[in-house]
Amino acid sequence: MLRLEHVGLAVRDADAARATYAAVVDALSYKSETVAEQGVTTHFMAVENTKLELLEALGEDSPVHRFLERQGEGVHHLAFEVPDIDDAFERMTEAGFTPLSDTPLNGADGKRIFFLHPKSTHGVLIECCSGQPVMPDPAYADTPAGAVAYYTWGNPNRPTLLLLHGAAGSTETETHRLVRYLEPCLHVVALDFIGHGASANASPSQPLTPELFAQNAQAVLDDVGVSQAHVFGFSMGGNMALQLAHDAPDRVARVMAHGAHIDWTTATVDAMTRRLDRADAQTDRMDALHGDWEALAEALRIFIEQLPGAALRLRRQMQTVRQPVLVSMADADDLFPLQAALTLHNALPNSRLAILPGDHHALQHQRIAPLANQMRAFLAPSEHAD
């Protein structure tokens, strides 16, 4: 079932429309963007589980201007999120619907889109849009271990949420999927740990450690100019979010740890090592994602092999974390047992536990909306603060 991504509303005066929808449905305005190809300026407003896009024509040759002249202000289109925009375009065409373009086009919010002619959809203009926005260019924070890449979205005057990916992951492959759900109400910052993604390559002279990863996070917060942030981490990133809360408690307001594990055994090390071994068979792809996959994989193997010996220390360390923590996990995680979430929850003095439907550990294969909704609810007391 496709998700309603947004409702497009054609308006003559965006400022007046924003004020109206803020008053009527408590919609939160969070950004504006001009799409010259479409002849429109789009103003984004967040409402529960979807958003409004107020469409303002750039000129008389804009399709939105023609719509306003013909029909006046009102609903312009309904937009549905599709997992694969090219596949959706082909399927819709083969099913007899009439796209208004020969191929998907670049739209607002970094998405690729296409419209279906309303004559084929009972008088309603339907937009199909890609589920994944285009990645922005990274900025870099200098650290003794090398440059740490990071990305930002949303209003910097809102509370900051720092996203931390898992081992052998990156912002692009994992945490980026959360951004569209969170940027309306938060200033979102996501980093690539050293050795990962667009950051500097791993080096044999600089072992990967929890302390190093926490320093990566602090360096990014410093570079962005943020003194304190909420922190979300997936898998290893969840452990690093808790490490940061321990090492620099004044920098962390709330923690969300999804799919994290503190009770490592030789069996969990073996399971994680097998995943790295499978990735070794895709060296070209992994090099494209991380720069030097061989160096990263070797550094991660060393890092992971040390975790069973640190289990008691990790449990004791969790007892010192005083920030509110949301512990979450997919109910059929295929890497870590569900007990791992309960163990972490019980080790923390101030935590909540959320078990979500899903049969994968990998964040890129999980249903992202339920997780994002849990995060939003957990941050609700602070997300509207300026």
PDB file of N, CA and C in Angstrom, residues 274-339:
ATOM      1  N   ARG A 274      30.308 -12.913   9.798  1.00  0.00           N
ATOM      2  CA  ARG A 274      29.780 -13.513   8.567  1.00  0.00           C
ATOM      3  C   ARG A 274      29.182 -12.436   7.659  1.00  0.00           C
ATOM      4  N   ARG A 275      28.571 -11.432   8.242  1.00  0.00           N
ATOM      5  CA  ARG A 275      28.031 -10.331   7.424  1.00  0.00           C
ATOM      6  C   ARG A 275      29.162  -9.573   6.729  1.00  0.00           C
ATOM      7  N   LEU A 276      30.238  -9.346   7.442  1.00  0.00           N
ATOM      8  CA  LEU A 276      31.383  -8.680   6.817  1.00  0.00           C
ATOM      9  C   LEU A 276      31.973  -9.555   5.716  1.00  0.00           C
ATOM     10  N   ASP A 277      32.013 -10.866   5.942  1.00  0.00           N
ATOM     11  CA  ASP A 277      32.539 -11.778   4.920  1.00  0.00           C
ATOM     12  C   ASP A 277      31.691 -11.719   3.649  1.00  0.00           C
ATOM     13  N   ARG A 278      30.365 -11.645   3.817  1.00  0.00           N
ATOM     14  CA  ARG A 278      29.498 -11.553   2.637  1.00  0.00           C
ATOM     15  C   ARG A 278      29.739 -10.241   1.891  1.00  0.00           C
ATOM     16  N   ALA A 279      29.984  -9.182   2.633  1.00  0.00           N
ATOM     17  CA  ALA A 279      30.261  -7.893   1.991  1.00  0.00           C
ATOM     18  C   ALA A 279      31.575  -7.930   1.225  1.00  0.00           C
ATOM     19  N   ASP A 280      32.528  -8.758   1.681  1.00  0.00           N
ATOM     20  CA  ASP A 280      33.815  -8.876   0.982  1.00  0.00           C
ATOM     21  C   ASP A 280      33.635  -9.339  -0.456  1.00  0.00           C
ATOM     22  N   ALA A 281      32.561 -10.075  -0.717  1.00  0.00           N
ATOM     23  CA  ALA A 281      32.303 -10.568  -2.072  1.00  0.00           C
ATOM     24  C   ALA A 281      31.818  -9.462  -2.998  1.00  0.00           C
ATOM     25  N   GLN A 282      31.553  -8.275  -2.446  1.00  0.00           N
ATOM     26  CA  GLN A 282      31.078  -7.130  -3.238  1.00  0.00           C
ATOM     27  C   GLN A 282      32.070  -5.970  -3.109  1.00  0.00           C
ATOM     28  N   THR A 283      33.341  -6.266  -3.310  1.00  0.00           N
ATOM     29  CA  THR A 283      34.389  -5.282  -3.043  1.00  0.00           C
ATOM     30  C   THR A 283      34.197  -3.994  -3.826  1.00  0.00           C
ATOM     31  N   ASP A 284      33.858  -4.093  -5.107  1.00  0.00           N
ATOM     32  CA  ASP A 284      33.698  -2.877  -5.917  1.00  0.00           C
ATOM     33  C   ASP A 284      32.592  -1.995  -5.352  1.00  0.00           C
ATOM     34  N   ARG A 285      31.466  -2.614  -5.011  1.00  0.00           N
ATOM     35  CA  ARG A 285      30.351  -1.847  -4.442  1.00  0.00           C
ATOM     36  C   ARG A 285      30.740  -1.232  -3.104  1.00  0.00           C
ATOM     37  N   MET A 286      31.409  -2.006  -2.250  1.00  0.00           N
ATOM     38  CA  MET A 286      31.773  -1.503  -0.929  1.00  0.00           C
ATOM     39  C   MET A 286      32.842  -0.416  -1.017  1.00  0.00           C
ATOM     40  N   ASP A 287      33.763  -0.546  -1.978  1.00  0.00           N
ATOM     41  CA  ASP A 287      34.744   0.530  -2.196  1.00  0.00           C
ATOM     42  C   ASP A 287      34.049   1.810  -2.634  1.00  0.00           C
ATOM     43  N   ALA A 288      33.022   1.675  -3.477  1.00  0.00           N
ATOM     44  CA  ALA A 288      32.286   2.855  -3.934  1.00  0.00           C
ATOM     45  C   ALA A 288      31.573   3.540  -2.774  1.00  0.00           C
ATOM     46  N   LEU A 289      31.132   2.756  -1.796  1.00  0.00           N
ATOM     47  CA  LEU A 289      30.434   3.322  -0.641  1.00  0.00           C
ATOM     48  C   LEU A 289      31.392   3.907   0.387  1.00  0.00           C
ATOM     49  N   HIS A 290      32.554   3.260   0.574  1.00  0.00           N
ATOM     50  CA  HIS A 290      33.407   3.603   1.712  1.00  0.00           C
ATOM     51  C   HIS A 290      34.833   4.025   1.358  1.00  0.00           C
ATOM     52  N   GLY A 291      35.193   4.010   0.110  1.00  0.00           N
ATOM     53  CA  GLY A 291      36.546   4.421  -0.247  1.00  0.00           C
ATOM     54  C   GLY A 291      37.524   3.265  -0.212  1.00  0.00           C
ATOM     55  N   ASP A 292      37.841   2.746   0.968  1.00  0.00           N
ATOM     56  CA  ASP A 292      38.777   1.630   1.105  1.00  0.00           C
ATOM     57  C   ASP A 292      38.111   0.558   1.968  1.00  0.00           C
ATOM     58  N   TRP A 293      37.349  -0.314   1.321  1.00  0.00           N
ATOM     59  CA  TRP A 293      36.595  -1.314   2.054  1.00  0.00           C
ATOM     60  C   TRP A 293      37.507  -2.290   2.775  1.00  0.00           C
ATOM     61  N   GLU A 294      38.602  -2.697   2.167  1.00  0.00           N
ATOM     62  CA  GLU A 294      39.496  -3.671   2.796  1.00  0.00           C
ATOM     63  C   GLU A 294      40.001  -3.152   4.142  1.00  0.00           C
ATOM     64  N   ALA A 295      40.399  -1.879   4.175  1.00  0.00           N
ATOM     65  CA  ALA A 295      40.893  -1.293   5.424  1.00  0.00           C
ATOM     66  C   ALA A 295      39.779  -1.193   6.462  1.00  0.00           C
ATOM     67  N   LEU A 296      38.581  -0.790   6.034  1.00  0.00           N
ATOM     68  CA  LEU A 296      37.468  -0.665   6.968  1.00  0.00           C
ATOM     69  C   LEU A 296      37.055  -2.028   7.510  1.00  0.00           C
ATOM     70  N   ALA A 297      36.940  -3.027   6.634  1.00  0.00           N
ATOM     71  CA  ALA A 297      36.513  -4.356   7.072  1.00  0.00           C
ATOM     72  C   ALA A 297      37.487  -4.934   8.091  1.00  0.00           C
ATOM     73  N   GLU A 298      38.782  -4.764   7.853  1.00  0.00           N
ATOM     74  CA  GLU A 298      39.778  -5.274   8.797  1.00  0.00           C
ATOM     75  C   GLU A 298      39.678  -4.548  10.137  1.00  0.00           C
ATOM     76  N   ALA A 299      39.510  -3.222  10.090  1.00  0.00           N
ATOM     77  CA  ALA A 299      39.389  -2.443  11.331  1.00  0.00           C
ATOM     78  C   ALA A 299      38.129  -2.832  12.101  1.00  0.00           C
ATOM     79  N   LEU A 300      37.029  -3.095  11.384  1.00  0.00           N
ATOM     80  CA  LEU A 300      35.786  -3.490  12.051  1.00  0.00           C
ATOM     81  C   LEU A 300      35.895  -4.883  12.661  1.00  0.00           C
ATOM     82  N   ARG A 301      36.589  -5.794  11.992  1.00  0.00           N
ATOM     83  CA  ARG A 301      36.768  -7.133  12.562  1.00  0.00           C
ATOM     84  C   ARG A 301      37.514  -7.049  13.895  1.00  0.00           C
ATOM     85  N   ILE A 302      38.558  -6.244  13.934  1.00  0.00           N
ATOM     86  CA  ILE A 302      39.317  -6.067  15.180  1.00  0.00           C
ATOM     87  C   ILE A 302      38.430  -5.444  16.257  1.00  0.00           C
ATOM     88  N   PHE A 303      37.655  -4.437  15.862  1.00  0.00           N
ATOM     89  CA  PHE A 303      36.754  -3.750  16.792  1.00  0.00           C
ATOM     90  C   PHE A 303      35.727  -4.719  17.373  1.00  0.00           C
ATOM     91  N   ILE A 304      35.112  -5.519  16.513  1.00  0.00           N
ATOM     92  CA  ILE A 304      34.039  -6.418  16.937  1.00  0.00           C
ATOM     93  C   ILE A 304      34.575  -7.545  17.820  1.00  0.00           C
ATOM     94  N   GLU A 305      35.751  -8.058  17.495  1.00  0.00           N
ATOM     95  CA  GLU A 305      36.320  -9.169  18.267  1.00  0.00           C
ATOM     96  C   GLU A 305      36.578  -8.795  19.722  1.00  0.00           C
ATOM     97  N   GLN A 306      36.724  -7.515  20.000  1.00  0.00           N
ATOM     98  CA  GLN A 306      37.000  -7.065  21.366  1.00  0.00           C
ATOM     99  C   GLN A 306      35.729  -6.875  22.199  1.00  0.00           C
ATOM    100  N   LEU A 307      34.562  -6.921  21.567  1.00  0.00           N
ATOM    101  CA  LEU A 307      33.326  -6.571  22.269  1.00  0.00           C
ATOM    102  C   LEU A 307      32.915  -7.561  23.371  1.00  0.00           C
ATOM    103  N   PRO A 308      33.070  -8.895  23.196  1.00  0.00           N
ATOM    104  CA  PRO A 308      32.689  -9.783  24.308  1.00  0.00           C
ATOM    105  C   PRO A 308      33.453  -9.476  25.592  1.00  0.00           C
ATOM    106  N   GLY A 309      34.706  -9.112  25.469  1.00  0.00           N
ATOM    107  CA  GLY A 309      35.498  -8.775  26.655  1.00  0.00           C
ATOM    108  C   GLY A 309      35.080  -7.480  27.314  1.00  0.00           C
ATOM    109  N   ALA A 310      34.296  -6.670  26.593  1.00  0.00           N
ATOM    110  CA  ALA A 310      33.858  -5.377  27.130  1.00  0.00           C
ATOM    111  C   ALA A 310      32.426  -5.418  27.648  1.00  0.00           C
ATOM    112  N   ALA A 311      31.789  -6.596  27.647  1.00  0.00           N
ATOM    113  CA  ALA A 311      30.366  -6.681  27.983  1.00  0.00           C
ATOM    114  C   ALA A 311      30.078  -6.174  29.397  1.00  0.00           C
ATOM    115  N   LEU A 312      30.885  -6.580  30.376  1.00  0.00           N
ATOM    116  CA  LEU A 312      30.653  -6.146  31.756  1.00  0.00           C
ATOM    117  C   LEU A 312      30.850  -4.642  31.882  1.00  0.00           C
ATOM    118  N   ARG A 313      31.885  -4.117  31.235  1.00  0.00           N
ATOM    119  CA  ARG A 313      32.127  -2.668  31.265  1.00  0.00           C
ATOM    120  C   ARG A 313      30.958  -1.912  30.644  1.00  0.00           C
ATOM    121  N   LEU A 314      30.418  -2.427  29.545  1.00  0.00           N
ATOM    122  CA  LEU A 314      29.293  -1.765  28.888  1.00  0.00           C
ATOM    123  C   LEU A 314      28.066  -1.724  29.798  1.00  0.00           C
ATOM    124  N   ARG A 315      27.786  -2.842  30.491  1.00  0.00           N
ATOM    125  CA  ARG A 315      26.642  -2.860  31.401  1.00  0.00           C
ATOM    126  C   ARG A 315      26.808  -1.811  32.502  1.00  0.00           C
ATOM    127  N   ARG A 316      28.010  -1.726  33.054  1.00  0.00           N
ATOM    128  CA  ARG A 316      28.256  -0.738  34.110  1.00  0.00           C
ATOM    129  C   ARG A 316      28.154   0.680  33.557  1.00  0.00           C
ATOM    130  N   GLN A 317      28.638   0.852  32.342  1.00  0.00           N
ATOM    131  CA  GLN A 317      28.596   2.182  31.726  1.00  0.00           C
ATOM    132  C   GLN A 317      27.160   2.632  31.500  1.00  0.00           C
ATOM    133  N   MET A 318      26.283   1.702  31.136  1.00  0.00           N
ATOM    134  CA  MET A 318      24.885   2.055  30.897  1.00  0.00           C
ATOM    135  C   MET A 318      24.233   2.628  32.155  1.00  0.00           C
ATOM    136  N   GLN A 319      24.660   2.155  33.321  1.00  0.00           N
ATOM    137  CA  GLN A 319      24.071   2.624  34.572  1.00  0.00           C
ATOM    138  C   GLN A 319      24.378   4.091  34.846  1.00  0.00           C
ATOM    139  N   THR A 320      25.376   4.640  34.162  1.00  0.00           N
ATOM    140  CA  THR A 320      25.752   6.043  34.373  1.00  0.00           C
ATOM    141  C   THR A 320      25.034   6.989  33.414  1.00  0.00           C
ATOM    142  N   VAL A 321      24.310   6.445  32.437  1.00  0.00           N
ATOM    143  CA  VAL A 321      23.621   7.286  31.450  1.00  0.00           C
ATOM    144  C   VAL A 321      22.320   7.795  32.066  1.00  0.00           C
ATOM    145  N   ARG A 322      22.249   9.085  32.308  1.00  0.00           N
ATOM    146  CA  ARG A 322      21.090   9.670  32.994  1.00  0.00           C
ATOM    147  C   ARG A 322      20.067  10.273  32.036  1.00  0.00           C
ATOM    148  N   GLN A 323      20.427  10.458  30.795  1.00  0.00           N
ATOM    149  CA  GLN A 323      19.483  11.040  29.836  1.00  0.00           C
ATOM    150  C   GLN A 323      18.334  10.060  29.569  1.00  0.00           C
ATOM    151  N   PRO A 324      17.157  10.570  29.216  1.00  0.00           N
ATOM    152  CA  PRO A 324      16.088   9.680  28.756  1.00  0.00           C
ATOM    153  C   PRO A 324      16.534   8.937  27.493  1.00  0.00           C
ATOM    154  N   VAL A 325      16.259   7.637  27.444  1.00  0.00           N
ATOM    155  CA  VAL A 325      16.685   6.804  26.316  1.00  0.00           C
ATOM    156  C   VAL A 325      15.482   6.019  25.789  1.00  0.00           C
ATOM    157  N   LEU A 326      15.332   6.016  24.475  1.00  0.00           N
ATOM    158  CA  LEU A 326      14.364   5.144  23.813  1.00  0.00           C
ATOM    159  C   LEU A 326      15.130   3.970  23.216  1.00  0.00           C
ATOM    160  N   VAL A 327      14.866   2.768  23.709  1.00  0.00           N
ATOM    161  CA  VAL A 327      15.467   1.545  23.180  1.00  0.00           C
ATOM    162  C   VAL A 327      14.437   0.890  22.268  1.00  0.00           C
ATOM    163  N   SER A 328      14.824   0.587  21.031  1.00  0.00           N
ATOM    164  CA  SER A 328      13.877  -0.025  20.098  1.00  0.00           C
ATOM    165  C   SER A 328      14.559  -1.112  19.280  1.00  0.00           C
ATOM    166  N   MET A 329      13.743  -2.021  18.754  1.00  0.00           N
ATOM    167  CA  MET A 329      14.262  -3.123  17.935  1.00  0.00           C
ATOM    168  C   MET A 329      13.125  -3.718  17.124  1.00  0.00           C
ATOM    169  N   ALA A 330      13.455  -4.254  15.960  1.00  0.00           N
ATOM    170  CA  ALA A 330      12.484  -5.013  15.171  1.00  0.00           C
ATOM    171  C   ALA A 330      12.202  -6.341  15.864  1.00  0.00           C
ATOM    172  N   ASP A 331      10.936  -6.766  15.872  1.00  0.00           N
ATOM    173  CA  ASP A 331      10.560  -7.941  16.664  1.00  0.00           C
ATOM    174  C   ASP A 331      11.120  -9.249  16.121  1.00  0.00           C
ATOM    175  N   ALA A 332      11.537  -9.275  14.861  1.00  0.00           N
ATOM    176  CA  ALA A 332      12.134 -10.484  14.287  1.00  0.00           C
ATOM    177  C   ALA A 332      13.496 -10.152  13.680  1.00  0.00           C
ATOM    178  N   ASP A 333      14.261  -9.320  14.388  1.00  0.00           N
ATOM    179  CA  ASP A 333      15.617  -8.952  13.960  1.00  0.00           C
ATOM    180  C   ASP A 333      16.399 -10.221  13.617  1.00  0.00           C
ATOM    181  N   ASP A 334      17.020 -10.231  12.429  1.00  0.00           N
ATOM    182  CA  ASP A 334      17.705 -11.442  11.976  1.00  0.00           C
ATOM    183  C   ASP A 334      19.189 -11.470  12.332  1.00  0.00           C
ATOM    184  N   LEU A 335      19.660 -10.514  13.156  1.00  0.00           N
ATOM    185  CA  LEU A 335      21.050 -10.533  13.612  1.00  0.00           C
ATOM    186  C   LEU A 335      21.129 -10.680  15.125  1.00  0.00           C
ATOM    187  N   PHE A 336      20.406  -9.840  15.855  1.00  0.00           N
ATOM    188  CA  PHE A 336      20.445  -9.867  17.312  1.00  0.00           C
ATOM    189  C   PHE A 336      19.129 -10.415  17.869  1.00  0.00           C
ATOM    190  N   PRO A 337      19.186 -11.148  18.991  1.00  0.00           N
ATOM    191  CA  PRO A 337      17.946 -11.651  19.602  1.00  0.00           C
ATOM    192  C   PRO A 337      17.146 -10.504  20.218  1.00  0.00           C
ATOM    193  N   LEU A 338      15.836 -10.684  20.290  1.00  0.00           N
ATOM    194  CA  LEU A 338      14.971  -9.662  20.872  1.00  0.00           C
ATOM    195  C   LEU A 338      15.359  -9.375  22.321  1.00  0.00           C
ATOM    196  N   GLN A 339      15.907 -10.371  22.981  1.00  0.00           N
ATOM    197  CA  GLN A 339      16.345 -10.193  24.365  1.00  0.00           C
ATOM    198  C   GLN A 339      17.364  -9.063  24.490  1.00  0.00           C
TER     199      GLN A 339
END
